[in-house]
Structures are given as structure tokens and as C-alpha cells.
Amino acid sequence: MSEKTNRIAFQGEPGANSDTACRNVYPTMEPLPRPTFEDAFNAVETGKADLAMIPIENTIAGRVADIHYLLPESKLHIVGEYFLPIHFQLMVLPGVARSEIKTVHSHIHALGQCRKYIRKNNWKPMVAGDTAGAAKLVAEKQDRSMAALAPILAAELYGLDILEENVEDTERNVTRFVVLSKGKNWADRAVNNSRMMTTFVFRVRNVPAALYKAMGGFATNGVNMTKLESYQLGGEFTATQFYADIEGHPDDAHVARALEELRFFSREVRILGVYEANEYREKVSGAY
């Protein structure tokens, strides 16, 4: 058995939203920044980190497409989830006035989530690899005409001034993260009678109405499906894989019956994780 590292990997530079999520959920673990999502996955797979904190969807930008391809192909399992309200701060070099700003740098999703704010100020949006990386770039370039849109943690790490706080276009900006582990540490059904979630991917058989029939088991057994998404495999329109989140545990009788019916109409069903639902779900009536 490999030794624990007490590290949790994330994609991006120190100070990114993923870094904040790591510190919020696992304050005693060391955040391990990785350049790409694939590198973050690999850190866990090779034992350089115990866990990975990976964004999977955002209320404004939608799903993080890379993850839906990487997760099913990896050897990792979902062991938890976390919802982080997203806020962007306008940050500049110390002493820079708002009138000096000409370009604003951030991740493409962040620029989209602050689109109205940027247009109102007639600044030129510039895409960076991630939000914290944009703050790091501003600090390194020492160009007074550059600003960054990034989390407050990035300003602290890179010595920047915050000119304006929470400049996102909407308050309902939340990112859902999943926590990944190499071990199949699926939560027990009996854990404090907690609300449980199960995530899986599947491919239906090539027969008429296969998807409709496969989904029927969830309806007839009263299983709430909070997410269902499809995406193409191998660049072919005919090879479709589905990603789904449901409420409940595979050991629950009604969930077991629904999954049994799903398997009957599917070529492949693979459970990616069984974990406790985050308390955020209780704050928003129904599914996220």
C-alpha cells in the first residue's frame, strides 16, 4: 500500500478557485498545483497526491468538457463533491489607478462570467490559462495597463491591489467540484443516514428507443436523476456516451432496480463514484 502524501492536486496556479476549494474542504492538506487537468489526474494515479479537486460544472459556463472525457478513462473514483460560490476581484499592480487599465486577463470562463462588466468599462479581454495565472502574469509583467480577474487568494499570493470586489455579472455563479481518489472509497449507505449521490456513465444498446427504455427504470422506481448529459466518443456521431448523477446509493432497493433495468438496455454501465451529497444541495430546492 502506497504511503499517504497529504497532498491534494488541482489544475491551475496557486490562488485559483480550485486552490480555494482545496483549502476550504481539506485545510490540513497541501494543495498541489498542476498545469493541466490531465496532470492533476496523473498526480493521484502515480501517488504524488492522495486526492484531486476537479471542477466539473458551473451554473453560468456549463460543464467543464475535458472532465467528462478524462474521468471515465481514468482509474480514479469520485469520493465527494463541493459547491463553491465564484467571485472575481479586479486586481492590478500596487498603486495603479482604474483609468490606467487597458486589458483584463483571466480564464476564458471567467471573462465570460464578467462579460458585461468588461464591456461597460471598454477594456480588452485577454484569455489566460487560468484565473490565478492571470494574476501571476500581471505581477510578472509589471505593466500598469494590465489587470486581472481572479479570486481574492491570488491577490494575496502575488502582491496585487484589489480595485473592485465581486465584479461577476450574476450572483448565482457557483462551480461544482468533485473530489477524486485512486481508491474505490465509496461511501457506505448507513453513514449517518446521509443523502447520497451516485455518478455513472453508460452506453445504450443500438436498438429503437433504447435510451427511453433505459431511463424508464429511474422513473418507475422513483429515483431522482439530477443530471444527464451526452457526448460523442472517438469523433463519431454514432458513438454516444451518457454521464448521469442520481440521488441514492446502489444498495438502496429502488436504485438497484433502476440500475438493473439500465444495464439490460445498455452495452456498458460504469459507476464512477458513490458519495455523500454536499450540503449545498439542501439550499437549492431540488437538483443542482
Short mmCIF file of C-alpha atoms in Angstrom, two decimals:
data_model
loop_
_atom_site.label_atom_id
_atom_site.label_comp_id
_atom_site.label_asym_id
_atom_site.label_seq_id
_atom_site.Cartn_x
_atom_site.Cartn_y
_atom_site.Cartn_z
CA MET A 1 0.00 0.00 0.00
CA SER A 2 1.44 3.37 -1.03
CA GLU A 3 2.22 5.95 1.63
CA LYS A 4 -0.03 8.95 2.05
CA THR A 5 1.31 12.27 0.79
CA ASN A 6 -1.23 14.57 2.47
CA ARG A 7 -1.43 16.46 -0.84
CA ILE A 8 -4.47 17.33 -2.93
CA ALA A 9 -3.90 18.15 -6.61
CA PHE A 10 -5.70 20.78 -8.64
CA GLN A 11 -5.38 22.34 -12.09
CA GLY A 12 -4.01 25.86 -12.23
CA GLU A 13 -1.65 28.23 -10.48
CA PRO A 14 -1.67 28.78 -6.70
CA GLY A 15 -4.58 31.08 -5.86
CA ALA A 16 -7.02 29.64 -8.41
CA ASN A 17 -10.62 28.83 -7.45
CA SER A 18 -9.63 25.17 -7.35
CA ASP A 19 -6.92 26.05 -4.83
CA THR A 20 -9.53 27.83 -2.71
CA ALA A 21 -11.79 24.77 -2.89
CA CYS A 22 -8.92 22.55 -1.73
CA ARG A 23 -8.19 24.80 1.26
CA ASN A 24 -11.87 25.10 2.19
CA VAL A 25 -12.59 21.38 2.18
CA TYR A 26 -9.22 19.98 3.26
CA PRO A 27 -7.49 22.71 5.29
CA THR A 28 -4.86 20.33 6.66
CA MET A 29 -3.78 19.05 3.23
CA GLU A 30 -1.14 20.65 0.99
CA PRO A 31 -2.59 21.95 -2.30
CA LEU A 32 -0.55 20.69 -5.27
CA PRO A 33 -0.89 22.88 -8.41
CA ARG A 34 -0.69 21.09 -11.76
CA PRO A 35 -0.56 22.70 -15.25
CA THR A 36 -3.44 20.70 -16.78
CA PHE A 37 -6.41 18.59 -15.69
CA GLU A 38 -4.62 15.53 -17.06
CA ASP A 39 -1.61 16.35 -14.87
CA ALA A 40 -3.87 16.67 -11.82
CA PHE A 41 -5.38 13.24 -12.56
CA ASN A 42 -1.91 11.80 -13.10
CA ALA A 43 -0.69 13.15 -9.75
CA VAL A 44 -3.24 10.96 -7.97
CA GLU A 45 -2.77 7.96 -10.24
CA THR A 46 1.01 7.97 -9.66
CA GLY A 47 0.80 8.57 -5.93
CA LYS A 48 2.13 12.14 -5.91
CA ALA A 49 -1.16 13.25 -4.33
CA ASP A 50 -3.87 11.48 -2.33
CA LEU A 51 -6.80 13.37 -3.86
CA ALA A 52 -7.67 15.76 -6.67
CA MET A 53 -10.15 18.66 -6.58
CA ILE A 54 -11.63 18.98 -10.07
CA PRO A 55 -14.29 21.44 -11.34
CA ILE A 56 -16.95 19.62 -13.30
CA GLU A 57 -19.64 22.24 -13.98
CA ASN A 58 -20.57 25.87 -13.45
CA THR A 59 -24.03 27.46 -13.24
CA ILE A 60 -23.05 30.07 -15.86
CA ALA A 61 -20.46 28.41 -18.11
CA GLY A 62 -21.95 24.90 -18.05
CA ARG A 63 -19.94 21.71 -17.93
CA VAL A 64 -16.16 21.53 -17.97
CA ALA A 65 -15.93 19.44 -21.11
CA ASP A 66 -12.45 17.96 -20.57
CA ILE A 67 -13.52 16.25 -17.37
CA HIS A 68 -16.30 14.23 -18.99
CA TYR A 69 -13.68 12.66 -21.26
CA LEU A 70 -10.89 12.27 -18.71
CA LEU A 71 -12.87 10.86 -15.81
CA PRO A 72 -14.31 7.72 -17.49
CA GLU A 73 -10.89 6.91 -18.96
CA SER A 74 -9.03 7.35 -15.69
CA LYS A 75 -8.58 4.93 -12.82
CA LEU A 76 -9.92 7.44 -10.33
CA HIS A 77 -13.20 7.46 -8.41
CA ILE A 78 -15.43 10.26 -7.15
CA VAL A 79 -15.46 10.26 -3.36
CA GLY A 80 -17.01 13.67 -2.67
CA GLU A 81 -18.38 16.91 -4.07
CA TYR A 82 -18.16 20.59 -3.18
CA PHE A 83 -20.00 23.69 -4.38
CA LEU A 84 -18.03 26.95 -4.40
CA PRO A 85 -19.71 30.34 -4.98
CA ILE A 86 -17.48 32.09 -7.52
CA HIS A 87 -16.38 35.70 -7.07
CA PHE A 88 -13.92 37.65 -9.17
CA GLN A 89 -11.87 40.60 -7.97
CA LEU A 90 -10.41 43.24 -10.27
CA MET A 91 -6.72 43.34 -9.34
CA VAL A 92 -3.79 45.43 -10.52
CA LEU A 93 -0.22 46.29 -9.61
CA PRO A 94 0.10 48.30 -6.39
CA GLY A 95 -0.77 51.95 -6.95
CA VAL A 96 -2.34 51.54 -10.40
CA ALA A 97 -5.45 53.67 -11.00
CA ARG A 98 -8.58 52.37 -12.70
CA SER A 99 -8.06 54.87 -15.55
CA GLU A 100 -4.76 53.19 -16.48
CA ILE A 101 -6.33 49.81 -17.26
CA LYS A 102 -6.49 48.78 -20.94
CA THR A 103 -6.55 44.98 -20.85
CA VAL A 104 -8.14 42.50 -18.46
CA HIS A 105 -6.70 38.99 -18.23
CA SER A 106 -8.37 35.82 -16.95
CA HIS A 107 -9.54 32.33 -17.80
CA ILE A 108 -11.97 32.23 -20.73
CA HIS A 109 -14.85 31.16 -18.45
CA ALA A 110 -14.11 33.99 -16.02
CA LEU A 111 -14.09 36.53 -18.85
CA GLY A 112 -17.46 35.18 -19.95
CA GLN A 113 -18.83 35.43 -16.43
CA CYS A 114 -17.74 39.09 -16.24
CA ARG A 115 -18.61 39.99 -19.84
CA LYS A 116 -20.99 42.85 -19.04
CA TYR A 117 -18.58 44.38 -16.54
CA ILE A 118 -15.70 44.30 -19.04
CA ARG A 119 -17.76 45.79 -21.86
CA LYS A 120 -19.10 48.55 -19.63
CA ASN A 121 -15.54 49.66 -18.93
CA ASN A 122 -14.35 49.29 -22.55
CA TRP A 123 -11.45 47.04 -21.60
CA LYS A 124 -9.96 44.43 -23.92
CA PRO A 125 -10.42 40.86 -22.57
CA MET A 126 -7.33 38.65 -22.80
CA VAL A 127 -7.52 34.88 -22.28
CA ALA A 128 -5.14 33.32 -19.76
CA GLY A 129 -4.66 29.69 -18.81
CA ASP A 130 -6.47 30.18 -15.51
CA THR A 131 -7.57 32.96 -13.17
CA ALA A 132 -4.62 32.79 -10.80
CA GLY A 133 -2.26 32.51 -13.74
CA ALA A 134 -3.63 35.84 -14.96
CA ALA A 135 -2.83 37.44 -11.60
CA LYS A 136 0.66 35.94 -11.71
CA LEU A 137 1.13 37.32 -15.24
CA VAL A 138 0.17 40.84 -14.15
CA ALA A 139 2.64 40.64 -11.27
CA GLU A 140 5.44 39.38 -13.51
CA LYS A 141 4.92 41.74 -16.45
CA GLN A 142 4.82 44.87 -14.27
CA ASP A 143 2.65 46.54 -16.94
CA ARG A 144 0.42 49.18 -15.37
CA SER A 145 -2.15 48.84 -18.17
CA MET A 146 -2.87 45.21 -17.27
CA ALA A 147 -5.48 43.98 -14.81
CA ALA A 148 -6.62 40.51 -13.80
CA LEU A 149 -9.90 38.98 -12.77
CA ALA A 150 -9.11 36.38 -10.14
CA PRO A 151 -10.05 35.07 -6.66
CA ILE A 152 -9.04 37.11 -3.63
CA LEU A 153 -6.45 34.48 -2.70
CA ALA A 154 -4.49 35.30 -5.88
CA ALA A 155 -4.15 38.96 -4.89
CA GLU A 156 -2.67 37.89 -1.56
CA LEU A 157 -0.23 35.45 -3.15
CA TYR A 158 1.01 37.76 -5.93
CA GLY A 159 1.01 41.09 -4.10
CA LEU A 160 -1.69 42.84 -6.15
CA ASP A 161 -4.17 45.53 -5.17
CA ILE A 162 -7.91 44.87 -5.46
CA LEU A 163 -9.68 47.83 -7.08
CA GLU A 164 -13.17 46.31 -7.01
CA GLU A 165 -14.65 43.21 -5.43
CA ASN A 166 -17.17 40.66 -6.74
CA VAL A 167 -17.44 42.02 -10.29
CA GLU A 168 -19.13 38.94 -11.78
CA ASP A 169 -22.26 39.63 -13.83
CA THR A 170 -24.53 37.50 -11.64
CA GLU A 171 -24.65 36.42 -8.00
CA ARG A 172 -25.81 32.93 -8.97
CA ASN A 173 -22.33 31.83 -10.05
CA VAL A 174 -21.39 28.51 -8.48
CA THR A 175 -18.90 25.85 -9.51
CA ARG A 176 -19.37 22.23 -8.57
CA PHE A 177 -16.19 20.30 -7.84
CA VAL A 178 -15.72 16.56 -7.47
CA VAL A 179 -13.07 15.02 -5.23
CA LEU A 180 -11.20 12.16 -6.86
CA SER A 181 -9.31 9.29 -5.25
CA LYS A 182 -7.34 6.35 -6.60
CA GLY A 183 -9.03 4.05 -4.13
CA LYS A 184 -12.62 2.97 -4.61
CA ASN A 185 -13.65 4.60 -1.35
CA TRP A 186 -17.39 4.56 -1.94
CA ALA A 187 -19.45 5.84 0.96
CA ASP A 188 -21.48 3.34 2.98
CA ARG A 189 -25.24 3.68 2.81
CA ALA A 190 -25.53 3.68 6.57
CA VAL A 191 -23.32 6.76 7.14
CA ASN A 192 -25.46 8.95 9.41
CA ASN A 193 -28.42 8.36 7.12
CA SER A 194 -26.87 10.95 4.80
CA ARG A 195 -28.24 11.99 1.45
CA MET A 196 -26.23 10.01 -1.10
CA MET A 197 -25.24 10.58 -4.72
CA THR A 198 -24.19 8.07 -7.38
CA THR A 199 -22.41 9.05 -10.59
CA PHE A 200 -22.08 6.73 -13.58
CA VAL A 201 -21.54 6.61 -17.34
CA PHE A 202 -23.32 4.30 -19.77
CA ARG A 203 -23.77 3.47 -23.45
CA VAL A 204 -27.13 2.15 -24.60
CA ARG A 205 -27.63 -0.74 -26.99
CA ASN A 206 -28.25 0.08 -30.65
CA VAL A 207 -31.98 -0.72 -30.58
CA PRO A 208 -35.01 1.55 -31.10
CA ALA A 209 -35.94 3.68 -28.07
CA ALA A 210 -33.09 2.18 -26.03
CA LEU A 211 -32.41 5.42 -24.12
CA TYR A 212 -36.10 5.91 -23.36
CA LYS A 213 -36.37 2.35 -22.06
CA ALA A 214 -33.14 2.59 -20.08
CA MET A 215 -34.33 5.75 -18.36
CA GLY A 216 -37.74 4.29 -17.60
CA GLY A 217 -36.42 2.34 -14.64
CA PHE A 218 -35.45 5.51 -12.81
CA ALA A 219 -38.91 6.99 -13.25
CA THR A 220 -40.85 3.88 -12.24
CA ASN A 221 -38.64 3.32 -9.19
CA GLY A 222 -38.79 6.93 -8.02
CA VAL A 223 -35.07 7.69 -8.45
CA ASN A 224 -34.29 11.37 -8.92
CA MET A 225 -31.79 11.92 -11.74
CA THR A 226 -30.14 15.30 -11.15
CA LYS A 227 -28.01 15.32 -14.30
CA LEU A 228 -27.94 13.55 -17.67
CA GLU A 229 -25.52 14.60 -20.39
CA SER A 230 -24.39 13.04 -23.64
CA TYR A 231 -21.19 13.41 -25.61
CA GLN A 232 -19.63 11.76 -28.63
CA LEU A 233 -16.77 9.26 -28.43
CA GLY A 234 -13.90 8.90 -30.86
CA GLY A 235 -15.08 11.68 -33.13
CA GLU A 236 -18.12 9.69 -34.27
CA PHE A 237 -21.72 10.85 -34.16
CA THR A 238 -22.88 7.26 -33.68
CA ALA A 239 -20.78 6.55 -30.58
CA THR A 240 -22.57 8.31 -27.71
CA GLN A 241 -21.77 8.02 -24.04
CA PHE A 242 -24.03 9.36 -21.29
CA TYR A 243 -22.98 10.81 -17.95
CA ALA A 244 -25.50 10.82 -15.09
CA ASP A 245 -25.88 11.80 -11.44
CA ILE A 246 -28.68 10.30 -9.35
CA GLU A 247 -29.78 10.65 -5.76
CA GLY A 248 -29.37 7.49 -3.76
CA HIS A 249 -26.96 4.61 -3.15
CA PRO A 250 -26.63 1.45 -5.32
CA ASP A 251 -27.50 -0.58 -2.23
CA ASP A 252 -30.91 1.13 -1.97
CA ALA A 253 -33.54 -1.25 -3.31
CA HIS A 254 -35.16 1.26 -5.66
CA VAL A 255 -31.78 2.39 -7.02
CA ALA A 256 -30.64 -1.21 -7.50
CA ARG A 257 -33.78 -1.98 -9.53
CA ALA A 258 -33.28 1.11 -11.70
CA LEU A 259 -29.64 0.26 -12.37
CA GLU A 260 -30.58 -3.33 -13.20
CA GLU A 261 -33.02 -2.08 -15.83
CA LEU A 262 -30.41 0.36 -17.15
CA ARG A 263 -27.90 -2.47 -17.59
CA PHE A 264 -30.46 -4.54 -19.51
CA PHE A 265 -30.74 -1.85 -22.20
CA SER A 266 -27.08 -0.78 -22.13
CA ARG A 267 -23.87 -2.06 -23.68
CA GLU A 268 -21.86 -0.71 -20.78
CA VAL A 269 -22.55 0.81 -17.35
CA ARG A 270 -19.73 2.02 -15.12
CA ILE A 271 -20.20 3.60 -11.70
CA LEU A 272 -17.69 6.42 -11.21
CA GLY A 273 -18.47 7.19 -7.59
CA VAL A 274 -20.81 6.90 -4.61
CA TYR A 275 -20.54 9.76 -2.14
CA GLU A 276 -22.37 11.98 0.33
CA ALA A 277 -24.30 14.86 -1.20
CA ASN A 278 -22.87 18.26 -0.34
CA GLU A 279 -24.99 20.39 1.99
CA TYR A 280 -25.32 22.99 -0.79
CA ARG A 281 -27.93 20.76 -2.41
CA GLU A 282 -30.19 21.37 0.59
CA LYS A 283 -30.02 25.11 -0.01
CA VAL A 284 -31.31 24.89 -3.55
CA SER A 285 -34.64 23.11 -3.72
CA GLY A 286 -34.32 20.06 -5.89
CA ALA A 287 -31.37 19.22 -8.10
CA TYR A 288 -28.38 21.34 -8.93
#
